[in-house]
Amino acid sequence: MTSPVVIAIDGPSGSGKSSVSKAVAARLGLAYLDTGAMYRAATVWSMETADLDDAVSVATAVRAMPLVMGLDPEAPGVELDGRDVAVTIRSTEVTTNVSKVASNLEVRSELKRLQRQIIDQESSAAQAVHSGGRGIVAEGRDITTVVAPDADARVLLTASEEARLRRRSLEVHGAADATAVDATRDQVLRRDRDDAKVTQFHVAADGVATVDSSDLDFEQTVDAVLAVVAQVTGREVAPSA
Ligand SMILES: Nc1ncnc2c1ncn2[C@@H]1O[C@H](COP(=O)(O)OP(=O)(O)O)[C@@H](O)[C@H]1O
Ligand SMILES: Nc1ccn([C@H]2C[C@H](O)[C@@H](COP(=O)(O)OP(=O)(O)O)O2)c(=O)n1
């Protein structure tokens, strides 16, 4: 059996991080960690139990947050206190507020600790809960640089603003006409601007491979990431049909 692998993927909103990372994890039989879902769950918990405008109250709430992350790429779950919040964390209200919680440095430090714990567990052949000791794909904004800078493969997934707005608009509104794209701007561009104050995800750090998906379809993007993984780790998978 090969040793466990850690794959780190970062990128801006709508670049395809979540969907592509899930597909890569499924193809390689790895666990999948959506760190953005953790910031979203922290936002739900803070909205319910703290004052969002009070940084100390938010940090205190997040340190006590009863969060359980599901790591199966085919069905990644998010639970708060035993409650399935997978749908709630994607609501417009949560998307609008998440950057405020994610810019709280004490929240970042606590979530980084939890993320490292999960990555360490899944990359330990003896302790892996989901992947049977094969490893993990973790994606977000600061995984390649802060959370797992020692990952075996590190990828920055980018796409043009236009492509990212079009994809998110299709996903949320089922259309990519001018009205739908305009309604998506705050959720993508304003949020990226706010997020960029605390994380660096527009330019690849040293040793991080860039995959630009602007002119690639979904399967081509998955194959491009798998090619990087194969190149740096020697793990080959058959190309998609
Ligand atoms: N290369 C691609 N071409 C077209 N659509 C894509 C591509 N990659 C992802 N998508 C779609 O774009 C949307 C946003 O992708 P998602 O994975 O949620 O991005 P992120 O996690 O970076 O915000 C989803 O509906 C996804 O299926
Ligand atoms: N490692 C991470 C992951 C996400 N975040 C923040 C930044 C984002 O606005 C939110 C939500 O992340 P998510 O990946 O769900 O965002 P997308 O809507 O997929 O672009 O969390 C972060 O600060 N650091």
PDB file of C-alpha atoms and ligand atoms in Angstrom:
ATOM      1  CA  MET A   1       0.000   0.000   0.000  1.00  0.00           C
ATOM      2  CA  THR A   2       1.230   3.524  -0.852  1.00  0.00           C
ATOM      3  CA  SER A   3       1.699   6.070   1.938  1.00  0.00           C
ATOM      4  CA  PRO A   4      -1.147   8.564   2.581  1.00  0.00           C
ATOM      5  CA  VAL A   5      -1.178  11.665   0.404  1.00  0.00           C
ATOM      6  CA  VAL A   6      -2.250  15.233   1.258  1.00  0.00           C
ATOM      7  CA  ILE A   7      -3.523  17.401  -1.599  1.00  0.00           C
ATOM      8  CA  ALA A   8      -4.138  21.119  -0.918  1.00  0.00           C
ATOM      9  CA  ILE A   9      -6.278  23.220  -3.278  1.00  0.00           C
ATOM     10  CA  ASP A  10      -6.968  26.972  -2.946  1.00  0.00           C
ATOM     11  CA  GLY A  11      -8.685  29.517  -5.141  1.00  0.00           C
ATOM     12  CA  PRO A  12     -11.223  32.342  -5.365  1.00  0.00           C
ATOM     13  CA  SER A  13     -14.998  31.942  -5.309  1.00  0.00           C
ATOM     14  CA  GLY A  14     -16.404  30.083  -8.317  1.00  0.00           C
ATOM     15  CA  SER A  15     -13.034  28.787  -9.511  1.00  0.00           C
ATOM     16  CA  GLY A  16     -14.345  25.225  -9.048  1.00  0.00           C
ATOM     17  CA  LYS A  17     -12.502  24.308  -5.821  1.00  0.00           C
ATOM     18  CA  SER A  18     -15.309  22.366  -4.162  1.00  0.00           C
ATOM     19  CA  SER A  19     -16.630  20.469  -7.174  1.00  0.00           C
ATOM     20  CA  VAL A  20     -13.180  19.707  -8.602  1.00  0.00           C
ATOM     21  CA  SER A  21     -11.689  18.734  -5.200  1.00  0.00           C
ATOM     22  CA  LYS A  22     -14.591  16.360  -4.528  1.00  0.00           C
ATOM     23  CA  ALA A  23     -14.100  14.696  -7.919  1.00  0.00           C
ATOM     24  CA  VAL A  24     -10.323  14.395  -7.381  1.00  0.00           C
ATOM     25  CA  ALA A  25     -10.865  12.860  -3.930  1.00  0.00           C
ATOM     26  CA  ALA A  26     -13.461  10.413  -5.281  1.00  0.00           C
ATOM     27  CA  ARG A  27     -11.201   9.364  -8.177  1.00  0.00           C
ATOM     28  CA  LEU A  28      -8.220   8.752  -5.865  1.00  0.00           C
ATOM     29  CA  GLY A  29     -10.230   7.203  -2.988  1.00  0.00           C
ATOM     30  CA  LEU A  30      -9.267  10.014  -0.595  1.00  0.00           C
ATOM     31  CA  ALA A  31     -11.133  11.879   2.134  1.00  0.00           C
ATOM     32  CA  TYR A  32     -12.384  15.396   1.282  1.00  0.00           C
ATOM     33  CA  LEU A  33     -12.315  18.452   3.556  1.00  0.00           C
ATOM     34  CA  ASP A  34     -14.262  21.596   2.581  1.00  0.00           C
ATOM     35  CA  THR A  35     -12.735  24.262   4.850  1.00  0.00           C
ATOM     36  CA  GLY A  36     -15.081  26.914   3.423  1.00  0.00           C
ATOM     37  CA  ALA A  37     -17.958  24.846   4.832  1.00  0.00           C
ATOM     38  CA  MET A  38     -16.288  25.154   8.260  1.00  0.00           C
ATOM     39  CA  TYR A  39     -16.223  28.976   7.980  1.00  0.00           C
ATOM     40  CA  ARG A  40     -19.839  28.864   6.812  1.00  0.00           C
ATOM     41  CA  ALA A  41     -20.840  26.635   9.775  1.00  0.00           C
ATOM     42  CA  ALA A  42     -18.996  29.030  12.115  1.00  0.00           C
ATOM     43  CA  THR A  43     -21.098  31.829  10.621  1.00  0.00           C
ATOM     44  CA  VAL A  44     -24.374  29.952  11.220  1.00  0.00           C
ATOM     45  CA  TRP A  45     -23.309  29.172  14.797  1.00  0.00           C
ATOM     46  CA  SER A  46     -22.277  32.791  15.426  1.00  0.00           C
ATOM     47  CA  MET A  47     -25.560  34.105  13.992  1.00  0.00           C
ATOM     48  CA  GLU A  48     -27.432  31.785  16.359  1.00  0.00           C
ATOM     49  CA  THR A  49     -25.383  32.145  19.536  1.00  0.00           C
ATOM     50  CA  ALA A  50     -23.287  35.346  19.342  1.00  0.00           C
ATOM     51  CA  ASP A  51     -23.340  38.978  18.246  1.00  0.00           C
ATOM     52  CA  LEU A  52     -21.847  39.061  14.714  1.00  0.00           C
ATOM     53  CA  ASP A  53     -20.584  42.608  15.284  1.00  0.00           C
ATOM     54  CA  ASP A  54     -18.713  41.659  18.444  1.00  0.00           C
ATOM     55  CA  ALA A  55     -15.429  39.907  17.551  1.00  0.00           C
ATOM     56  CA  VAL A  56     -14.877  38.571  21.090  1.00  0.00           C
ATOM     57  CA  SER A  57     -18.346  37.051  21.285  1.00  0.00           C
ATOM     58  CA  VAL A  58     -17.901  35.427  17.838  1.00  0.00           C
ATOM     59  CA  ALA A  59     -14.483  33.963  18.767  1.00  0.00           C
ATOM     60  CA  THR A  60     -15.867  32.600  22.055  1.00  0.00           C
ATOM     61  CA  ALA A  61     -18.822  31.012  20.248  1.00  0.00           C
ATOM     62  CA  VAL A  62     -16.617  29.383  17.597  1.00  0.00           C
ATOM     63  CA  ARG A  63     -14.262  27.896  20.191  1.00  0.00           C
ATOM     64  CA  ALA A  64     -17.278  26.092  21.704  1.00  0.00           C
ATOM     65  CA  MET A  65     -18.866  25.180  18.346  1.00  0.00           C
ATOM     66  CA  PRO A  66     -20.111  21.536  18.257  1.00  0.00           C
ATOM     67  CA  LEU A  67     -19.047  20.974  14.626  1.00  0.00           C
ATOM     68  CA  VAL A  68     -18.709  17.590  12.926  1.00  0.00           C
ATOM     69  CA  MET A  69     -17.374  17.500   9.349  1.00  0.00           C
ATOM     70  CA  GLY A  70     -18.237  14.550   7.090  1.00  0.00           C
ATOM     71  CA  LEU A  71     -15.262  13.656   4.887  1.00  0.00           C
ATOM     72  CA  ASP A  72     -16.869  11.450   2.221  1.00  0.00           C
ATOM     73  CA  PRO A  73     -16.424  13.191  -1.166  1.00  0.00           C
ATOM     74  CA  GLU A  74     -19.640  11.557  -2.430  1.00  0.00           C
ATOM     75  CA  ALA A  75     -21.665  12.960   0.505  1.00  0.00           C
ATOM     76  CA  PRO A  76     -19.701  15.499   2.561  1.00  0.00           C
ATOM     77  CA  GLY A  77     -21.807  16.418   5.581  1.00  0.00           C
ATOM     78  CA  VAL A  78     -21.732  19.339   8.012  1.00  0.00           C
ATOM     79  CA  GLU A  79     -23.368  18.983  11.424  1.00  0.00           C
ATOM     80  CA  LEU A  80     -23.794  21.476  14.235  1.00  0.00           C
ATOM     81  CA  ASP A  81     -24.846  19.929  17.524  1.00  0.00           C
ATOM     82  CA  GLY A  82     -26.138  16.858  15.638  1.00  0.00           C
ATOM     83  CA  ARG A  83     -28.159  19.040  13.190  1.00  0.00           C
ATOM     84  CA  ASP A  84     -27.544  18.727   9.431  1.00  0.00           C
ATOM     85  CA  VAL A  85     -26.720  22.290   8.267  1.00  0.00           C
ATOM     86  CA  ALA A  86     -25.468  21.450   4.751  1.00  0.00           C
ATOM     87  CA  VAL A  87     -28.268  23.499   3.148  1.00  0.00           C
ATOM     88  CA  THR A  88     -28.341  26.343   5.705  1.00  0.00           C
ATOM     89  CA  ILE A  89     -24.632  27.122   5.240  1.00  0.00           C
ATOM     90  CA  ARG A  90     -25.242  27.891   1.512  1.00  0.00           C
ATOM     91  CA  SER A  91     -28.030  30.447   2.139  1.00  0.00           C
ATOM     92  CA  THR A  92     -27.572  33.986   0.790  1.00  0.00           C
ATOM     93  CA  GLU A  93     -27.610  35.374   4.351  1.00  0.00           C
ATOM     94  CA  VAL A  94     -24.715  33.128   5.389  1.00  0.00           C
ATOM     95  CA  THR A  95     -22.798  33.827   2.165  1.00  0.00           C
ATOM     96  CA  THR A  96     -23.210  37.564   2.774  1.00  0.00           C
ATOM     97  CA  ASN A  97     -21.918  37.341   6.374  1.00  0.00           C
ATOM     98  CA  VAL A  98     -19.208  34.685   6.109  1.00  0.00           C
ATOM     99  CA  SER A  99     -16.297  37.036   5.308  1.00  0.00           C
ATOM    100  CA  LYS A 100     -16.957  38.947   8.537  1.00  0.00           C
ATOM    101  CA  VAL A 101     -16.510  35.750  10.569  1.00  0.00           C
ATOM    102  CA  ALA A 102     -13.597  34.528   8.398  1.00  0.00           C
ATOM    103  CA  SER A 103     -11.714  37.806   8.988  1.00  0.00           C
ATOM    104  CA  ASN A 104     -11.760  37.244  12.767  1.00  0.00           C
ATOM    105  CA  LEU A 105      -8.177  36.130  13.491  1.00  0.00           C
ATOM    106  CA  GLU A 106      -9.138  34.132  16.591  1.00  0.00           C
ATOM    107  CA  VAL A 107     -11.726  32.257  14.540  1.00  0.00           C
ATOM    108  CA  ARG A 108      -9.059  31.552  11.887  1.00  0.00           C
ATOM    109  CA  SER A 109      -6.666  30.238  14.484  1.00  0.00           C
ATOM    110  CA  GLU A 110      -9.302  27.879  15.968  1.00  0.00           C
ATOM    111  CA  LEU A 111     -10.450  26.579  12.556  1.00  0.00           C
ATOM    112  CA  LYS A 112      -6.857  26.139  11.408  1.00  0.00           C
ATOM    113  CA  ARG A 113      -6.272  23.954  14.493  1.00  0.00           C
ATOM    114  CA  LEU A 114      -9.346  21.814  13.693  1.00  0.00           C
ATOM    115  CA  GLN A 115      -8.379  21.566  10.006  1.00  0.00           C
ATOM    116  CA  ARG A 116      -4.853  20.407  10.840  1.00  0.00           C
ATOM    117  CA  GLN A 117      -6.270  17.847  13.254  1.00  0.00           C
ATOM    118  CA  ILE A 118      -8.499  16.381  10.495  1.00  0.00           C
ATOM    119  CA  ILE A 119      -5.694  16.429   7.890  1.00  0.00           C
ATOM    120  CA  ASP A 120      -3.248  14.779  10.322  1.00  0.00           C
ATOM    121  CA  GLN A 121      -5.791  12.107  11.182  1.00  0.00           C
ATOM    122  CA  GLU A 122      -6.588  11.266   7.546  1.00  0.00           C
ATOM    123  CA  SER A 123      -2.953  11.277   6.518  1.00  0.00           C
ATOM    124  CA  SER A 124      -2.041   8.825   9.244  1.00  0.00           C
ATOM    125  CA  ALA A 125      -2.494   5.308   7.884  1.00  0.00           C
ATOM    126  CA  ALA A 126      -3.218   4.052  11.379  1.00  0.00           C
ATOM    127  CA  GLN A 127      -5.853   6.624  12.398  1.00  0.00           C
ATOM    128  CA  ALA A 128      -7.634   7.525   9.151  1.00  0.00           C
ATOM    129  CA  VAL A 129     -11.376   7.466   9.724  1.00  0.00           C
ATOM    130  CA  HIS A 130     -12.697   7.957   6.224  1.00  0.00           C
ATOM    131  CA  SER A 131     -10.022   7.167   3.649  1.00  0.00           C
ATOM    132  CA  GLY A 132      -8.679   3.947   5.131  1.00  0.00           C
ATOM    133  CA  GLY A 133      -5.281   5.606   5.377  1.00  0.00           C
ATOM    134  CA  ARG A 134      -5.041   6.738   1.749  1.00  0.00           C
ATOM    135  CA  GLY A 135      -5.047  10.478   2.474  1.00  0.00           C
ATOM    136  CA  ILE A 136      -7.083  13.635   1.946  1.00  0.00           C
ATOM    137  CA  VAL A 137      -7.892  16.530  -0.388  1.00  0.00           C
ATOM    138  CA  ALA A 138      -8.401  19.781   1.557  1.00  0.00           C
ATOM    139  CA  GLU A 139      -9.616  22.932  -0.187  1.00  0.00           C
ATOM    140  CA  GLY A 140     -10.117  26.575   0.729  1.00  0.00           C
ATOM    141  CA  ARG A 141      -8.231  29.890   0.647  1.00  0.00           C
ATOM    142  CA  ASP A 142      -5.140  29.269   2.790  1.00  0.00           C
ATOM    143  CA  ILE A 143      -4.585  25.507   2.644  1.00  0.00           C
ATOM    144  CA  THR A 144      -1.557  25.638   0.308  1.00  0.00           C
ATOM    145  CA  THR A 145       0.045  28.473   2.299  1.00  0.00           C
ATOM    146  CA  VAL A 146      -0.950  28.278   5.996  1.00  0.00           C
ATOM    147  CA  VAL A 147      -2.902  25.145   6.928  1.00  0.00           C
ATOM    148  CA  ALA A 148      -0.927  22.526   4.960  1.00  0.00           C
ATOM    149  CA  PRO A 149       2.121  24.180   3.343  1.00  0.00           C
ATOM    150  CA  ASP A 150       3.864  20.771   3.496  1.00  0.00           C
ATOM    151  CA  ALA A 151       1.142  18.999   1.470  1.00  0.00           C
ATOM    152  CA  ASP A 152       2.412  16.506  -1.137  1.00  0.00           C
ATOM    153  CA  ALA A 153       0.594  18.378  -3.937  1.00  0.00           C
ATOM    154  CA  ARG A 154      -0.475  22.035  -3.813  1.00  0.00           C
ATOM    155  CA  VAL A 155      -2.689  23.616  -6.459  1.00  0.00           C
ATOM    156  CA  LEU A 156      -4.077  27.122  -6.961  1.00  0.00           C
ATOM    157  CA  LEU A 157      -7.247  26.804  -9.036  1.00  0.00           C
ATOM    158  CA  THR A 158      -8.056  30.048 -10.826  1.00  0.00           C
ATOM    159  CA  ALA A 159     -10.528  31.256 -13.455  1.00  0.00           C
ATOM    160  CA  SER A 160     -11.312  34.645 -14.982  1.00  0.00           C
ATOM    161  CA  GLU A 161     -13.818  36.886 -13.156  1.00  0.00           C
ATOM    162  CA  GLU A 162     -16.188  36.439 -16.070  1.00  0.00           C
ATOM    163  CA  ALA A 163     -16.056  32.616 -15.907  1.00  0.00           C
ATOM    164  CA  ARG A 164     -16.469  32.605 -12.126  1.00  0.00           C
ATOM    165  CA  LEU A 165     -19.482  34.947 -12.217  1.00  0.00           C
ATOM    166  CA  ARG A 166     -21.078  32.926 -15.021  1.00  0.00           C
ATOM    167  CA  ARG A 167     -20.642  29.615 -13.166  1.00  0.00           C
ATOM    168  CA  ARG A 168     -21.953  30.912  -9.838  1.00  0.00           C
ATOM    169  CA  SER A 169     -24.850  32.628 -11.570  1.00  0.00           C
ATOM    170  CA  LEU A 170     -25.806  29.403 -13.375  1.00  0.00           C
ATOM    171  CA  GLU A 171     -25.494  27.468 -10.129  1.00  0.00           C
ATOM    172  CA  VAL A 172     -27.547  29.865  -7.967  1.00  0.00           C
ATOM    173  CA  HIS A 173     -30.017  31.382 -10.470  1.00  0.00           C
ATOM    174  CA  GLY A 174     -30.069  28.754 -13.215  1.00  0.00           C
ATOM    175  CA  ALA A 175     -29.164  31.466 -15.758  1.00  0.00           C
ATOM    176  CA  ALA A 176     -26.173  33.582 -16.782  1.00  0.00           C
ATOM    177  CA  ASP A 177     -27.891  36.601 -18.378  1.00  0.00           C
ATOM    178  CA  ALA A 178     -26.898  40.135 -17.289  1.00  0.00           C
ATOM    179  CA  THR A 179     -29.518  40.319 -14.487  1.00  0.00           C
ATOM    180  CA  ALA A 180     -28.524  36.972 -12.988  1.00  0.00           C
ATOM    181  CA  VAL A 181     -24.792  37.791 -13.203  1.00  0.00           C
ATOM    182  CA  ASP A 182     -25.391  41.183 -11.517  1.00  0.00           C
ATOM    183  CA  ALA A 183     -27.273  39.482  -8.682  1.00  0.00           C
ATOM    184  CA  THR A 184     -24.217  37.248  -8.128  1.00  0.00           C
ATOM    185  CA  ARG A 185     -21.574  39.987  -8.034  1.00  0.00           C
ATOM    186  CA  ASP A 186     -21.712  40.636  -4.264  1.00  0.00           C
ATOM    187  CA  GLN A 187     -21.491  36.902  -3.470  1.00  0.00           C
ATOM    188  CA  VAL A 188     -18.398  36.476  -5.633  1.00  0.00           C
ATOM    189  CA  LEU A 189     -16.404  39.677  -6.192  1.00  0.00           C
ATOM    190  CA  ARG A 190     -17.152  41.681  -3.021  1.00  0.00           C
ATOM    191  CA  ARG A 191     -16.587  38.546  -0.913  1.00  0.00           C
ATOM    192  CA  ASP A 192     -13.254  37.811  -2.665  1.00  0.00           C
ATOM    193  CA  ARG A 193     -12.144  41.401  -1.989  1.00  0.00           C
ATOM    194  CA  ASP A 194     -13.026  41.071   1.714  1.00  0.00           C
ATOM    195  CA  ASP A 195     -11.472  37.584   1.977  1.00  0.00           C
ATOM    196  CA  ALA A 196      -8.257  38.783   0.307  1.00  0.00           C
ATOM    197  CA  LYS A 197      -7.609  41.019   3.341  1.00  0.00           C
ATOM    198  CA  VAL A 198      -6.804  37.941   5.461  1.00  0.00           C
ATOM    199  CA  THR A 199      -5.822  35.252   2.931  1.00  0.00           C
ATOM    200  CA  GLN A 200      -3.762  35.269  -0.248  1.00  0.00           C
ATOM    201  CA  PHE A 201      -5.433  33.178  -2.964  1.00  0.00           C
ATOM    202  CA  HIS A 202      -4.956  35.082  -6.227  1.00  0.00           C
ATOM    203  CA  VAL A 203      -1.273  34.341  -6.834  1.00  0.00           C
ATOM    204  CA  ALA A 204       0.382  30.943  -6.359  1.00  0.00           C
ATOM    205  CA  ALA A 205       2.964  30.789  -3.568  1.00  0.00           C
ATOM    206  CA  ASP A 206       6.357  29.188  -4.279  1.00  0.00           C
ATOM    207  CA  GLY A 207       5.975  25.506  -5.147  1.00  0.00           C
ATOM    208  CA  VAL A 208       2.218  25.788  -5.781  1.00  0.00           C
ATOM    209  CA  ALA A 209       1.014  24.779  -9.281  1.00  0.00           C
ATOM    210  CA  THR A 210      -1.565  27.028 -10.962  1.00  0.00           C
ATOM    211  CA  VAL A 211      -4.447  25.472 -12.916  1.00  0.00           C
ATOM    212  CA  ASP A 212      -6.442  28.113 -14.829  1.00  0.00           C
ATOM    213  CA  SER A 213      -9.887  26.660 -15.591  1.00  0.00           C
ATOM    214  CA  SER A 214     -11.252  29.678 -17.548  1.00  0.00           C
ATOM    215  CA  ASP A 215     -11.211  27.776 -20.836  1.00  0.00           C
ATOM    216  CA  LEU A 216     -11.546  24.244 -19.458  1.00  0.00           C
ATOM    217  CA  ASP A 217     -14.791  22.376 -18.864  1.00  0.00           C
ATOM    218  CA  PHE A 218     -15.335  20.550 -15.586  1.00  0.00           C
ATOM    219  CA  GLU A 219     -13.829  17.186 -16.625  1.00  0.00           C
ATOM    220  CA  GLN A 220     -10.834  18.887 -18.235  1.00  0.00           C
ATOM    221  CA  THR A 221     -10.240  20.792 -14.983  1.00  0.00           C
ATOM    222  CA  VAL A 222     -10.385  17.587 -12.916  1.00  0.00           C
ATOM    223  CA  ASP A 223      -7.931  15.950 -15.324  1.00  0.00           C
ATOM    224  CA  ALA A 224      -5.595  18.977 -15.141  1.00  0.00           C
ATOM    225  CA  VAL A 225      -5.504  18.779 -11.326  1.00  0.00           C
ATOM    226  CA  LEU A 226      -5.001  14.993 -11.448  1.00  0.00           C
ATOM    227  CA  ALA A 227      -2.093  15.562 -13.850  1.00  0.00           C
ATOM    228  CA  VAL A 228      -0.418  17.894 -11.321  1.00  0.00           C
ATOM    229  CA  VAL A 229      -0.984  15.330  -8.557  1.00  0.00           C
ATOM    230  CA  ALA A 230       0.450  12.538 -10.721  1.00  0.00           C
ATOM    231  CA  GLN A 231       3.463  14.663 -11.598  1.00  0.00           C
ATOM    232  CA  VAL A 232       4.390  15.610  -8.044  1.00  0.00           C
ATOM    233  CA  THR A 233       3.335  12.447  -6.191  1.00  0.00           C
ATOM    234  CA  GLY A 234       3.635   9.758  -8.825  1.00  0.00           C
ATOM    235  CA  ARG A 235      -0.048   8.774  -8.289  1.00  0.00           C
ATOM    236  CA  GLU A 236      -1.636   7.969 -11.623  1.00  0.00           C
ATOM    237  CA  VAL A 237      -5.350   7.602 -12.310  1.00  0.00           C
ATOM    238  CA  ALA A 238      -7.085   6.745 -15.554  1.00  0.00           C
ATOM    239  CA  PRO A 239      -8.326   9.856 -17.427  1.00  0.00           C
ATOM    240  CA  SER A 240     -12.096  10.414 -17.275  1.00  0.00           C
ATOM    241  CA  ALA A 241     -14.245   8.942 -20.050  1.00  0.00           C
TER     242      ALA A 241
HETATM  243  N1  LIG B   1     -14.221  24.097 -15.296  1.00  0.00           N
HETATM  244  C1  LIG B   1     -15.507  24.337 -15.092  1.00  0.00           C
HETATM  245  N2  LIG B   1     -16.302  24.676 -16.100  1.00  0.00           N
HETATM  246  C2  LIG B   1     -17.604  24.945 -15.917  1.00  0.00           C
HETATM  247  N3  LIG B   1     -18.232  24.918 -14.727  1.00  0.00           N
HETATM  248  C3  LIG B   1     -17.502  24.580 -13.666  1.00  0.00           C
HETATM  249  C4  LIG B   1     -16.096  24.287 -13.791  1.00  0.00           C
HETATM  250  N4  LIG B   1     -15.621  24.012 -12.545  1.00  0.00           N
HETATM  251  C5  LIG B   1     -16.678  24.139 -11.713  1.00  0.00           C
HETATM  252  N5  LIG B   1     -17.810  24.453 -12.377  1.00  0.00           N
HETATM  253  C6  LIG B   1     -19.141  24.724 -11.805  1.00  0.00           C
HETATM  254  O1  LIG B   1     -19.064  26.044 -11.293  1.00  0.00           O
HETATM  255  C7  LIG B   1     -19.822  26.154 -10.093  1.00  0.00           C
HETATM  256  C8  LIG B   1     -18.935  26.677  -8.962  1.00  0.00           C
HETATM  257  O2  LIG B   1     -17.996  25.664  -8.617  1.00  0.00           O
HETATM  258  P1  LIG B   1     -17.556  25.393  -7.107  1.00  0.00           P
HETATM  259  O3  LIG B   1     -16.857  24.089  -7.114  1.00  0.00           O
HETATM  260  O4  LIG B   1     -18.705  25.581  -6.165  1.00  0.00           O
HETATM  261  O5  LIG B   1     -16.507  26.597  -6.920  1.00  0.00           O
HETATM  262  P2  LIG B   1     -15.802  27.148  -5.617  1.00  0.00           P
HETATM  263  O6  LIG B   1     -15.830  26.045  -4.595  1.00  0.00           O
HETATM  264  O7  LIG B   1     -14.415  27.497  -6.070  1.00  0.00           O
HETATM  265  O8  LIG B   1     -16.574  28.359  -5.212  1.00  0.00           O
HETATM  266  C9  LIG B   1     -20.411  24.774  -9.839  1.00  0.00           C
HETATM  267  O9  LIG B   1     -21.740  24.771 -10.317  1.00  0.00           O
HETATM  268  C10 LIG B   1     -19.502  23.854 -10.634  1.00  0.00           C
HETATM  269  O10 LIG B   1     -20.167  22.686 -11.052  1.00  0.00           O
HETATM  270  N1  LIG B   2      -9.555  28.190   4.132  1.00  0.00           N
HETATM  271  C1  LIG B   2     -10.562  29.066   4.011  1.00  0.00           C
HETATM  272  C2  LIG B   2     -11.789  28.672   3.399  1.00  0.00           C
HETATM  273  C3  LIG B   2     -12.788  29.596   3.311  1.00  0.00           C
HETATM  274  N2  LIG B   2     -12.630  30.835   3.835  1.00  0.00           N
HETATM  275  C4  LIG B   2     -13.726  31.800   3.832  1.00  0.00           C
HETATM  276  C5  LIG B   2     -13.759  32.650   2.592  1.00  0.00           C
HETATM  277  C6  LIG B   2     -15.111  32.425   1.963  1.00  0.00           C
HETATM  278  O1  LIG B   2     -15.805  33.655   1.744  1.00  0.00           O
HETATM  279  C7  LIG B   2     -15.890  31.585   2.966  1.00  0.00           C
HETATM  280  C8  LIG B   2     -16.668  30.446   2.333  1.00  0.00           C
HETATM  281  O2  LIG B   2     -15.777  29.624   1.606  1.00  0.00           O
HETATM  282  P1  LIG B   2     -16.271  28.739   0.384  1.00  0.00           P
HETATM  283  O3  LIG B   2     -15.114  27.945  -0.097  1.00  0.00           O
HETATM  284  O4  LIG B   2     -17.534  28.010   0.753  1.00  0.00           O
HETATM  285  O5  LIG B   2     -16.613  29.846  -0.676  1.00  0.00           O
HETATM  286  P2  LIG B   2     -17.184  29.701  -2.119  1.00  0.00           P
HETATM  287  O6  LIG B   2     -18.573  30.171  -2.013  1.00  0.00           O
HETATM  288  O7  LIG B   2     -17.079  28.277  -2.557  1.00  0.00           O
HETATM  289  O8  LIG B   2     -16.317  30.603  -2.863  1.00  0.00           O
HETATM  290  O9  LIG B   2     -14.962  31.098   3.919  1.00  0.00           O
HETATM  291  C9  LIG B   2     -11.443  31.212   4.410  1.00  0.00           C
HETATM  292  O10 LIG B   2     -11.296  32.362   4.839  1.00  0.00           O
HETATM  293  N3  LIG B   2     -10.404  30.319   4.492  1.00  0.00           N
END
